[in-house]
PDB file of C-alpha atoms in Angstrom:
ATOM      1  CA  GLY A   1      -1.586  12.705 -25.264  1.00  0.00           C
ATOM      2  CA  ALA A   2      -2.676  12.686 -21.669  1.00  0.00           C
ATOM      3  CA  VAL A   3      -0.805  15.064 -19.411  1.00  0.00           C
ATOM      4  CA  VAL A   4      -0.168  14.765 -15.747  1.00  0.00           C
ATOM      5  CA  SER A   5       1.308  17.562 -13.720  1.00  0.00           C
ATOM      6  CA  GLN A   6       2.903  17.691 -10.308  1.00  0.00           C
ATOM      7  CA  HIS A   7       3.363  20.602  -7.977  1.00  0.00           C
ATOM      8  CA  PRO A   8       5.815  21.639  -6.716  1.00  0.00           C
ATOM      9  CA  SER A   9       8.643  20.303  -8.892  1.00  0.00           C
ATOM     10  CA  ARG A  10      11.120  20.912  -6.076  1.00  0.00           C
ATOM     11  CA  VAL A  11      10.665  21.508  -2.385  1.00  0.00           C
ATOM     12  CA  ILE A  12      13.063  21.893   0.518  1.00  0.00           C
ATOM     13  CA  CYS A  13      11.663  21.635   4.003  1.00  0.00           C
ATOM     14  CA  LYS A  14      12.973  21.371   7.519  1.00  0.00           C
ATOM     15  CA  SER A  15      12.935  18.185   9.535  1.00  0.00           C
ATOM     16  CA  GLY A  16       9.604  17.817  11.399  1.00  0.00           C
ATOM     17  CA  THR A  17       7.524  19.798   9.013  1.00  0.00           C
ATOM     18  CA  SER A  18       4.889  18.516   6.557  1.00  0.00           C
ATOM     19  CA  VAL A  19       4.921  18.799   2.838  1.00  0.00           C
ATOM     20  CA  LYS A  20       2.054  18.417   0.371  1.00  0.00           C
ATOM     21  CA  ILE A  21       2.585  17.377  -3.166  1.00  0.00           C
ATOM     22  CA  GLU A  22      -0.182  17.642  -5.804  1.00  0.00           C
ATOM     23  CA  CYS A  23      -0.711  15.465  -8.786  1.00  0.00           C
ATOM     24  CA  ARG A  24      -3.230  16.542 -11.443  1.00  0.00           C
ATOM     25  CA  SER A  25      -4.505  14.967 -14.625  1.00  0.00           C
ATOM     26  CA  LEU A  26      -4.954  17.900 -16.942  1.00  0.00           C
ATOM     27  CA  ASP A  27      -6.933  16.594 -19.839  1.00  0.00           C
ATOM     28  CA  PHE A  28      -8.603  13.450 -18.577  1.00  0.00           C
ATOM     29  CA  GLN A  29     -10.320  12.021 -15.512  1.00  0.00           C
ATOM     30  CA  ALA A  30      -8.166   9.671 -13.524  1.00  0.00           C
ATOM     31  CA  THR A  31     -10.031   6.850 -11.870  1.00  0.00           C
ATOM     32  CA  THR A  32      -6.865   5.681 -10.149  1.00  0.00           C
ATOM     33  CA  MET A  33      -3.660   7.458  -9.346  1.00  0.00           C
ATOM     34  CA  PHE A  34      -0.453   5.850  -8.086  1.00  0.00           C
ATOM     35  CA  TRP A  35       2.404   7.328  -6.096  1.00  0.00           C
ATOM     36  CA  TYR A  36       5.922   6.114  -6.565  1.00  0.00           C
ATOM     37  CA  ARG A  37       9.229   6.917  -4.944  1.00  0.00           C
ATOM     38  CA  GLN A  38      12.547   6.944  -6.719  1.00  0.00           C
ATOM     39  CA  PHE A  39      15.795   6.986  -4.870  1.00  0.00           C
ATOM     40  CA  PRO A  40      18.885   8.323  -6.650  1.00  0.00           C
ATOM     41  CA  LYS A  41      20.136   5.902  -9.353  1.00  0.00           C
ATOM     42  CA  GLN A  42      17.479   3.382  -8.454  1.00  0.00           C
ATOM     43  CA  SER A  43      14.103   2.357  -9.770  1.00  0.00           C
ATOM     44  CA  LEU A  44      10.629   3.517  -9.006  1.00  0.00           C
ATOM     45  CA  MET A  45       8.938   1.839  -6.057  1.00  0.00           C
ATOM     46  CA  LEU A  46       5.199   1.881  -5.750  1.00  0.00           C
ATOM     47  CA  MET A  47       4.066   3.440  -2.537  1.00  0.00           C
ATOM     48  CA  ALA A  48       0.304   3.451  -2.837  1.00  0.00           C
ATOM     49  CA  THR A  49      -2.739   3.255  -5.040  1.00  0.00           C
ATOM     50  CA  SER A  50      -5.295   5.986  -4.797  1.00  0.00           C
ATOM     51  CA  ASN A  51      -8.874   5.626  -6.032  1.00  0.00           C
ATOM     52  CA  GLU A  52     -11.149   8.652  -6.221  1.00  0.00           C
ATOM     53  CA  GLY A  53     -13.446   8.819  -3.228  1.00  0.00           C
ATOM     54  CA  SER A  54     -11.882   6.006  -1.331  1.00  0.00           C
ATOM     55  CA  LYS A  55      -9.027   5.318   0.979  1.00  0.00           C
ATOM     56  CA  ALA A  56      -5.649   4.708  -0.548  1.00  0.00           C
ATOM     57  CA  THR A  57      -4.133   1.252  -0.570  1.00  0.00           C
ATOM     58  CA  TYR A  58      -0.504   1.224   0.631  1.00  0.00           C
ATOM     59  CA  GLU A  59       2.240  -1.150  -0.320  1.00  0.00           C
ATOM     60  CA  GLN A  60       3.935  -3.180   2.381  1.00  0.00           C
ATOM     61  CA  GLY A  61       6.361  -1.174   4.358  1.00  0.00           C
ATOM     62  CA  VAL A  62       4.893   2.199   3.561  1.00  0.00           C
ATOM     63  CA  GLU A  63       3.636   4.067   6.570  1.00  0.00           C
ATOM     64  CA  LYS A  64       0.129   5.273   5.866  1.00  0.00           C
ATOM     65  CA  ASP A  65       0.204   7.719   8.750  1.00  0.00           C
ATOM     66  CA  LYS A  66       3.371   9.311   7.396  1.00  0.00           C
ATOM     67  CA  PHE A  67       2.396   9.417   3.786  1.00  0.00           C
ATOM     68  CA  LEU A  68      -1.202  10.761   3.627  1.00  0.00           C
ATOM     69  CA  ILE A  69      -2.937  10.397   0.325  1.00  0.00           C
ATOM     70  CA  ASN A  70      -6.119  12.107  -0.634  1.00  0.00           C
ATOM     71  CA  HIS A  71      -7.821  11.591  -4.008  1.00  0.00           C
ATOM     72  CA  ALA A  72     -10.643  14.131  -3.666  1.00  0.00           C
ATOM     73  CA  SER A  73     -11.552  14.371  -7.315  1.00  0.00           C
ATOM     74  CA  LEU A  74     -11.038  12.650 -10.592  1.00  0.00           C
ATOM     75  CA  THR A  75      -8.317  15.052 -11.532  1.00  0.00           C
ATOM     76  CA  LEU A  76      -6.424  15.566  -8.275  1.00  0.00           C
ATOM     77  CA  SER A  77      -4.542  13.445  -5.788  1.00  0.00           C
ATOM     78  CA  THR A  78      -2.351  14.794  -3.056  1.00  0.00           C
ATOM     79  CA  LEU A  79       0.458  13.184  -1.112  1.00  0.00           C
ATOM     80  CA  THR A  80       1.358  14.756   2.255  1.00  0.00           C
ATOM     81  CA  VAL A  81       4.681  13.759   3.859  1.00  0.00           C
ATOM     82  CA  THR A  82       4.109  14.386   7.562  1.00  0.00           C
ATOM     83  CA  SER A  83       6.822  15.058  10.024  1.00  0.00           C
ATOM     84  CA  ALA A  84       9.373  14.757   7.340  1.00  0.00           C
ATOM     85  CA  HIS A  85      12.834  13.457   8.120  1.00  0.00           C
ATOM     86  CA  PRO A  86      15.999  13.555   6.019  1.00  0.00           C
ATOM     87  CA  GLU A  87      15.476   9.907   4.983  1.00  0.00           C
ATOM     88  CA  ASP A  88      12.236  10.973   3.332  1.00  0.00           C
ATOM     89  CA  SER A  89      14.305  12.954   0.828  1.00  0.00           C
ATOM     90  CA  SER A  90      13.518  11.419  -2.531  1.00  0.00           C
ATOM     91  CA  PHE A  91      11.946  11.946  -5.888  1.00  0.00           C
ATOM     92  CA  TYR A  92       8.137  11.357  -5.692  1.00  0.00           C
ATOM     93  CA  ILE A  93       6.347  10.573  -8.912  1.00  0.00           C
ATOM     94  CA  CYS A  94       2.631  10.131  -9.498  1.00  0.00           C
ATOM     95  CA  SER A  95       0.882   8.416 -12.328  1.00  0.00           C
ATOM     96  CA  ALA A  96      -2.687   8.436 -13.482  1.00  0.00           C
ATOM     97  CA  TRP A  97      -4.938   5.878 -15.123  1.00  0.00           C
ATOM     98  CA  ALA A  98      -7.984   6.901 -17.055  1.00  0.00           C
ATOM     99  CA  GLY A  99      -9.626   3.587 -16.511  1.00  0.00           C
ATOM    100  CA  THR A 100     -11.034   3.240 -19.968  1.00  0.00           C
ATOM    101  CA  GLY A 101     -11.377  -0.156 -21.615  1.00  0.00           C
ATOM    102  CA  LEU A 102      -8.353  -2.366 -21.659  1.00  0.00           C
ATOM    103  CA  SER A 103      -5.885   0.427 -21.872  1.00  0.00           C
ATOM    104  CA  TYR A 104      -3.856  -0.057 -18.748  1.00  0.00           C
ATOM    105  CA  GLU A 105      -1.417   2.692 -19.700  1.00  0.00           C
ATOM    106  CA  GLN A 106      -0.420   4.981 -16.875  1.00  0.00           C
ATOM    107  CA  TYR A 107       0.564   8.521 -17.485  1.00  0.00           C
ATOM    108  CA  PHE A 108       3.385   9.811 -15.376  1.00  0.00           C
ATOM    109  CA  GLY A 109       3.926  13.199 -13.852  1.00  0.00           C
ATOM    110  CA  PRO A 110       7.359  14.923 -13.990  1.00  0.00           C
ATOM    111  CA  GLY A 111       8.042  14.196 -10.353  1.00  0.00           C
ATOM    112  CA  THR A 112       8.693  16.261  -7.229  1.00  0.00           C
ATOM    113  CA  ARG A 113      12.191  16.421  -5.666  1.00  0.00           C
ATOM    114  CA  LEU A 114      11.835  16.580  -1.924  1.00  0.00           C
ATOM    115  CA  THR A 115      14.815  17.502   0.157  1.00  0.00           C
ATOM    116  CA  VAL A 116      14.483  17.457   3.960  1.00  0.00           C
ATOM    117  CA  THR A 117      17.175  19.353   5.856  1.00  0.00           C
TER     118      THR A 117
ATOM    119  CA  ALA Y   1       7.760 -11.546  -4.199  1.00  0.00           C
ATOM    120  CA  GLN Y   2       7.111 -10.226  -7.683  1.00  0.00           C
ATOM    121  CA  SER Y   3      10.186  -8.743  -9.284  1.00  0.00           C
ATOM    122  CA  VAL Y   4      11.519  -7.390 -12.544  1.00  0.00           C
ATOM    123  CA  SER Y   5      15.136  -7.819 -13.533  1.00  0.00           C
ATOM    124  CA  GLN Y   6      16.990  -5.713 -16.047  1.00  0.00           C
ATOM    125  CA  HIS Y   7      20.279  -7.334 -16.797  1.00  0.00           C
ATOM    126  CA  ASN Y   8      22.287  -4.415 -17.934  1.00  0.00           C
ATOM    127  CA  HIS Y   9      22.613  -1.413 -15.683  1.00  0.00           C
ATOM    128  CA  HIS Y  10      24.839   0.559 -17.943  1.00  0.00           C
ATOM    129  CA  VAL Y  11      25.203   0.165 -21.682  1.00  0.00           C
ATOM    130  CA  ILE Y  12      27.432   2.215 -23.942  1.00  0.00           C
ATOM    131  CA  LEU Y  13      27.011   1.933 -27.720  1.00  0.00           C
ATOM    132  CA  SER Y  14      28.129   3.870 -30.770  1.00  0.00           C
ATOM    133  CA  GLU Y  15      25.587   5.403 -33.093  1.00  0.00           C
ATOM    134  CA  ALA Y  16      24.059   2.976 -35.578  1.00  0.00           C
ATOM    135  CA  ALA Y  17      24.749  -0.010 -33.346  1.00  0.00           C
ATOM    136  CA  SER Y  18      21.978  -2.396 -32.580  1.00  0.00           C
ATOM    137  CA  LEU Y  19      20.440  -2.529 -29.130  1.00  0.00           C
ATOM    138  CA  GLU Y  20      18.916  -5.163 -27.023  1.00  0.00           C
ATOM    139  CA  LEU Y  21      17.990  -4.554 -23.351  1.00  0.00           C
ATOM    140  CA  GLY Y  22      16.977  -7.605 -21.326  1.00  0.00           C
ATOM    141  CA  CYS Y  23      13.978  -7.745 -19.046  1.00  0.00           C
ATOM    142  CA  ASN Y  24      12.737 -10.715 -17.099  1.00  0.00           C
ATOM    143  CA  TYR Y  25       9.894 -10.903 -14.615  1.00  0.00           C
ATOM    144  CA  SER Y  26       9.099 -13.363 -11.912  1.00  0.00           C
ATOM    145  CA  TYR Y  27       5.338 -13.987 -12.131  1.00  0.00           C
ATOM    146  CA  GLY Y  28       3.733 -16.734 -14.044  1.00  0.00           C
ATOM    147  CA  GLY Y  29       0.175 -15.337 -14.242  1.00  0.00           C
ATOM    148  CA  THR Y  30      -1.396 -12.650 -16.238  1.00  0.00           C
ATOM    149  CA  VAL Y  31       0.844  -9.766 -16.875  1.00  0.00           C
ATOM    150  CA  ASN Y  32       0.904  -6.477 -18.813  1.00  0.00           C
ATOM    151  CA  LEU Y  33       4.377  -5.412 -19.831  1.00  0.00           C
ATOM    152  CA  PHE Y  34       5.816  -1.881 -20.498  1.00  0.00           C
ATOM    153  CA  TRP Y  35       9.030  -0.243 -21.419  1.00  0.00           C
ATOM    154  CA  TYR Y  36       9.465   3.421 -20.373  1.00  0.00           C
ATOM    155  CA  VAL Y  37      12.177   5.898 -21.194  1.00  0.00           C
ATOM    156  CA  GLN Y  38      13.368   8.715 -19.070  1.00  0.00           C
ATOM    157  CA  TYR Y  39      15.417  11.393 -20.827  1.00  0.00           C
ATOM    158  CA  PRO Y  40      17.593  13.549 -18.634  1.00  0.00           C
ATOM    159  CA  GLY Y  41      15.475  16.012 -16.682  1.00  0.00           C
ATOM    160  CA  GLN Y  42      12.270  14.688 -18.117  1.00  0.00           C
ATOM    161  CA  HIS Y  43       9.423  12.504 -16.970  1.00  0.00           C
ATOM    162  CA  LEU Y  44       8.775   8.929 -17.808  1.00  0.00           C
ATOM    163  CA  GLN Y  45       7.545   8.356 -21.280  1.00  0.00           C
ATOM    164  CA  LEU Y  46       5.924   5.179 -22.599  1.00  0.00           C
ATOM    165  CA  LEU Y  47       7.926   3.444 -25.343  1.00  0.00           C
ATOM    166  CA  LEU Y  48       5.686   0.437 -25.862  1.00  0.00           C
ATOM    167  CA  LYS Y  49       3.365  -1.943 -24.121  1.00  0.00           C
ATOM    168  CA  TYR Y  50       2.131  -5.524 -24.374  1.00  0.00           C
ATOM    169  CA  PHE Y  51      -1.284  -6.602 -23.188  1.00  0.00           C
ATOM    170  CA  SER Y  52      -2.180  -9.535 -25.440  1.00  0.00           C
ATOM    171  CA  GLY Y  53      -2.011 -10.753 -29.010  1.00  0.00           C
ATOM    172  CA  ASP Y  54       1.072 -10.546 -31.168  1.00  0.00           C
ATOM    173  CA  PRO Y  55       4.064 -10.970 -28.834  1.00  0.00           C
ATOM    174  CA  LEU Y  56       6.192  -8.706 -30.999  1.00  0.00           C
ATOM    175  CA  VAL Y  57       5.157  -5.107 -30.266  1.00  0.00           C
ATOM    176  CA  LYS Y  58       6.349  -1.971 -31.978  1.00  0.00           C
ATOM    177  CA  GLY Y  59       6.644   1.259 -30.134  1.00  0.00           C
ATOM    178  CA  ILE Y  60       7.695   4.816 -30.723  1.00  0.00           C
ATOM    179  CA  LYS Y  61      11.059   5.967 -31.948  1.00  0.00           C
ATOM    180  CA  GLY Y  62      11.761   2.684 -33.759  1.00  0.00           C
ATOM    181  CA  PHE Y  63      11.785   0.523 -30.630  1.00  0.00           C
ATOM    182  CA  GLU Y  64      10.231  -2.924 -30.476  1.00  0.00           C
ATOM    183  CA  ALA Y  65       9.969  -5.613 -27.841  1.00  0.00           C
ATOM    184  CA  GLU Y  66       9.169  -9.377 -27.880  1.00  0.00           C
ATOM    185  CA  PHE Y  67       7.245 -11.067 -25.175  1.00  0.00           C
ATOM    186  CA  ILE Y  68       8.430 -14.660 -24.686  1.00  0.00           C
ATOM    187  CA  LYS Y  69       6.140 -16.161 -22.140  1.00  0.00           C
ATOM    188  CA  SER Y  70       8.118 -19.385 -21.705  1.00  0.00           C
ATOM    189  CA  LYS Y  71      11.165 -17.278 -20.705  1.00  0.00           C
ATOM    190  CA  PHE Y  72       9.242 -14.651 -18.661  1.00  0.00           C
ATOM    191  CA  SER Y  73      11.043 -12.135 -20.843  1.00  0.00           C
ATOM    192  CA  PHE Y  74      10.217  -8.861 -22.607  1.00  0.00           C
ATOM    193  CA  ASN Y  75      13.441  -7.629 -24.202  1.00  0.00           C
ATOM    194  CA  LEU Y  76      13.685  -4.228 -25.825  1.00  0.00           C
ATOM    195  CA  ARG Y  77      15.347  -3.876 -29.253  1.00  0.00           C
ATOM    196  CA  LYS Y  78      16.213  -1.174 -31.690  1.00  0.00           C
ATOM    197  CA  PRO Y  79      18.166  -1.982 -34.924  1.00  0.00           C
ATOM    198  CA  SER Y  80      20.123   1.243 -35.130  1.00  0.00           C
ATOM    199  CA  VAL Y  81      20.452   3.646 -32.192  1.00  0.00           C
ATOM    200  CA  GLN Y  82      20.913   7.327 -32.371  1.00  0.00           C
ATOM    201  CA  TRP Y  83      22.710   9.751 -30.038  1.00  0.00           C
ATOM    202  CA  SER Y  84      19.279  11.033 -28.969  1.00  0.00           C
ATOM    203  CA  ASP Y  85      18.460   7.603 -27.522  1.00  0.00           C
ATOM    204  CA  THR Y  86      20.767   8.308 -24.646  1.00  0.00           C
ATOM    205  CA  ALA Y  87      18.446   7.933 -21.604  1.00  0.00           C
ATOM    206  CA  GLU Y  88      17.399   5.669 -18.705  1.00  0.00           C
ATOM    207  CA  TYR Y  89      15.177   2.769 -19.757  1.00  0.00           C
ATOM    208  CA  PHE Y  90      12.797   0.988 -17.416  1.00  0.00           C
ATOM    209  CA  CYS Y  91      10.986  -2.225 -17.875  1.00  0.00           C
ATOM    210  CA  ALA Y  92       7.771  -2.502 -15.881  1.00  0.00           C
ATOM    211  CA  VAL Y  93       5.175  -5.098 -15.262  1.00  0.00           C
ATOM    212  CA  MET Y  94       1.647  -4.890 -14.085  1.00  0.00           C
ATOM    213  CA  TYR Y  95       0.529  -8.055 -12.373  1.00  0.00           C
ATOM    214  CA  SER Y  96      -3.202  -8.167 -12.400  1.00  0.00           C
ATOM    215  CA  GLY Y  97      -6.335 -10.128 -13.119  1.00  0.00           C
ATOM    216  CA  GLY Y  98      -8.119  -7.027 -14.332  1.00  0.00           C
ATOM    217  CA  GLY Y  99      -8.281  -3.332 -13.716  1.00  0.00           C
ATOM    218  CA  ALA Y 100      -5.154  -1.165 -13.231  1.00  0.00           C
ATOM    219  CA  ASP Y 101      -2.614  -1.935 -10.627  1.00  0.00           C
ATOM    220  CA  GLY Y 102       0.630  -0.256  -9.767  1.00  0.00           C
ATOM    221  CA  LEU Y 103       3.661  -1.125 -11.817  1.00  0.00           C
ATOM    222  CA  THR Y 104       6.719  -3.124 -10.623  1.00  0.00           C
ATOM    223  CA  PHE Y 105       9.748  -1.592 -12.227  1.00  0.00           C
ATOM    224  CA  GLY Y 106      13.164  -2.980 -12.981  1.00  0.00           C
ATOM    225  CA  LYS Y 107      16.203  -1.136 -11.713  1.00  0.00           C
ATOM    226  CA  GLY Y 108      16.678   0.624 -15.070  1.00  0.00           C
ATOM    227  CA  THR Y 109      19.365   0.624 -17.734  1.00  0.00           C
ATOM    228  CA  HIS Y 110      21.393   3.710 -18.365  1.00  0.00           C
ATOM    229  CA  LEU Y 111      22.060   3.864 -22.044  1.00  0.00           C
ATOM    230  CA  ILE Y 112      24.696   6.068 -23.432  1.00  0.00           C
ATOM    231  CA  ILE Y 113      25.116   6.527 -27.170  1.00  0.00           C
ATOM    232  CA  GLN Y 114      28.452   7.824 -28.335  1.00  0.00           C
ATOM    233  CA  PRO Y 115      28.493   9.842 -31.566  1.00  0.00           C
TER     234      PRO Y 115
END
């Protein structure tokens, strides 16, 4: 099946610094990638939709200047958390959609645990 | 706002018991429906999906779900659970008129199967 990887799996950073998280589709080209955030014991919340070669579309309430998304190729999207604060600590998960036919299945990465100290 | 409700946040069953997890969504338009499972320490894995056609869909690991449009529901079922089914289960909906959109997830159900 389709595989999506994320790097790093865990990251600890100091408040005020920036952190980049990579999402890669390993065996398919992803027309669209999505970024989700999952708080402890809660559900996934969609943050933004990223289409290759165009600007990301952010969900209401998500600061686009804080969560920078770049989808530079059909296999890579990056999420940069700028000037991180402890409240940004969370589990960030990406998913990728191959964009073929009517198969709307999204393939999820393993997630990145961000801890801001 | 669009929303997905999962009625049971924690479910504890014994092995071989039957399972039904409820899921309701709020939107009356075109939807695509999914159930995902997240085993401890692992990433989300698709159990099954509904796009159109037969409202009773069968997925992996013996799971099935029934889409009832009139009730805005997509309940997950399994006739006989196993200890290995212990996991977090998420219902998700994609509201769209075409193309892929982000998913709206329910809060999840933590299922524990006792041997």
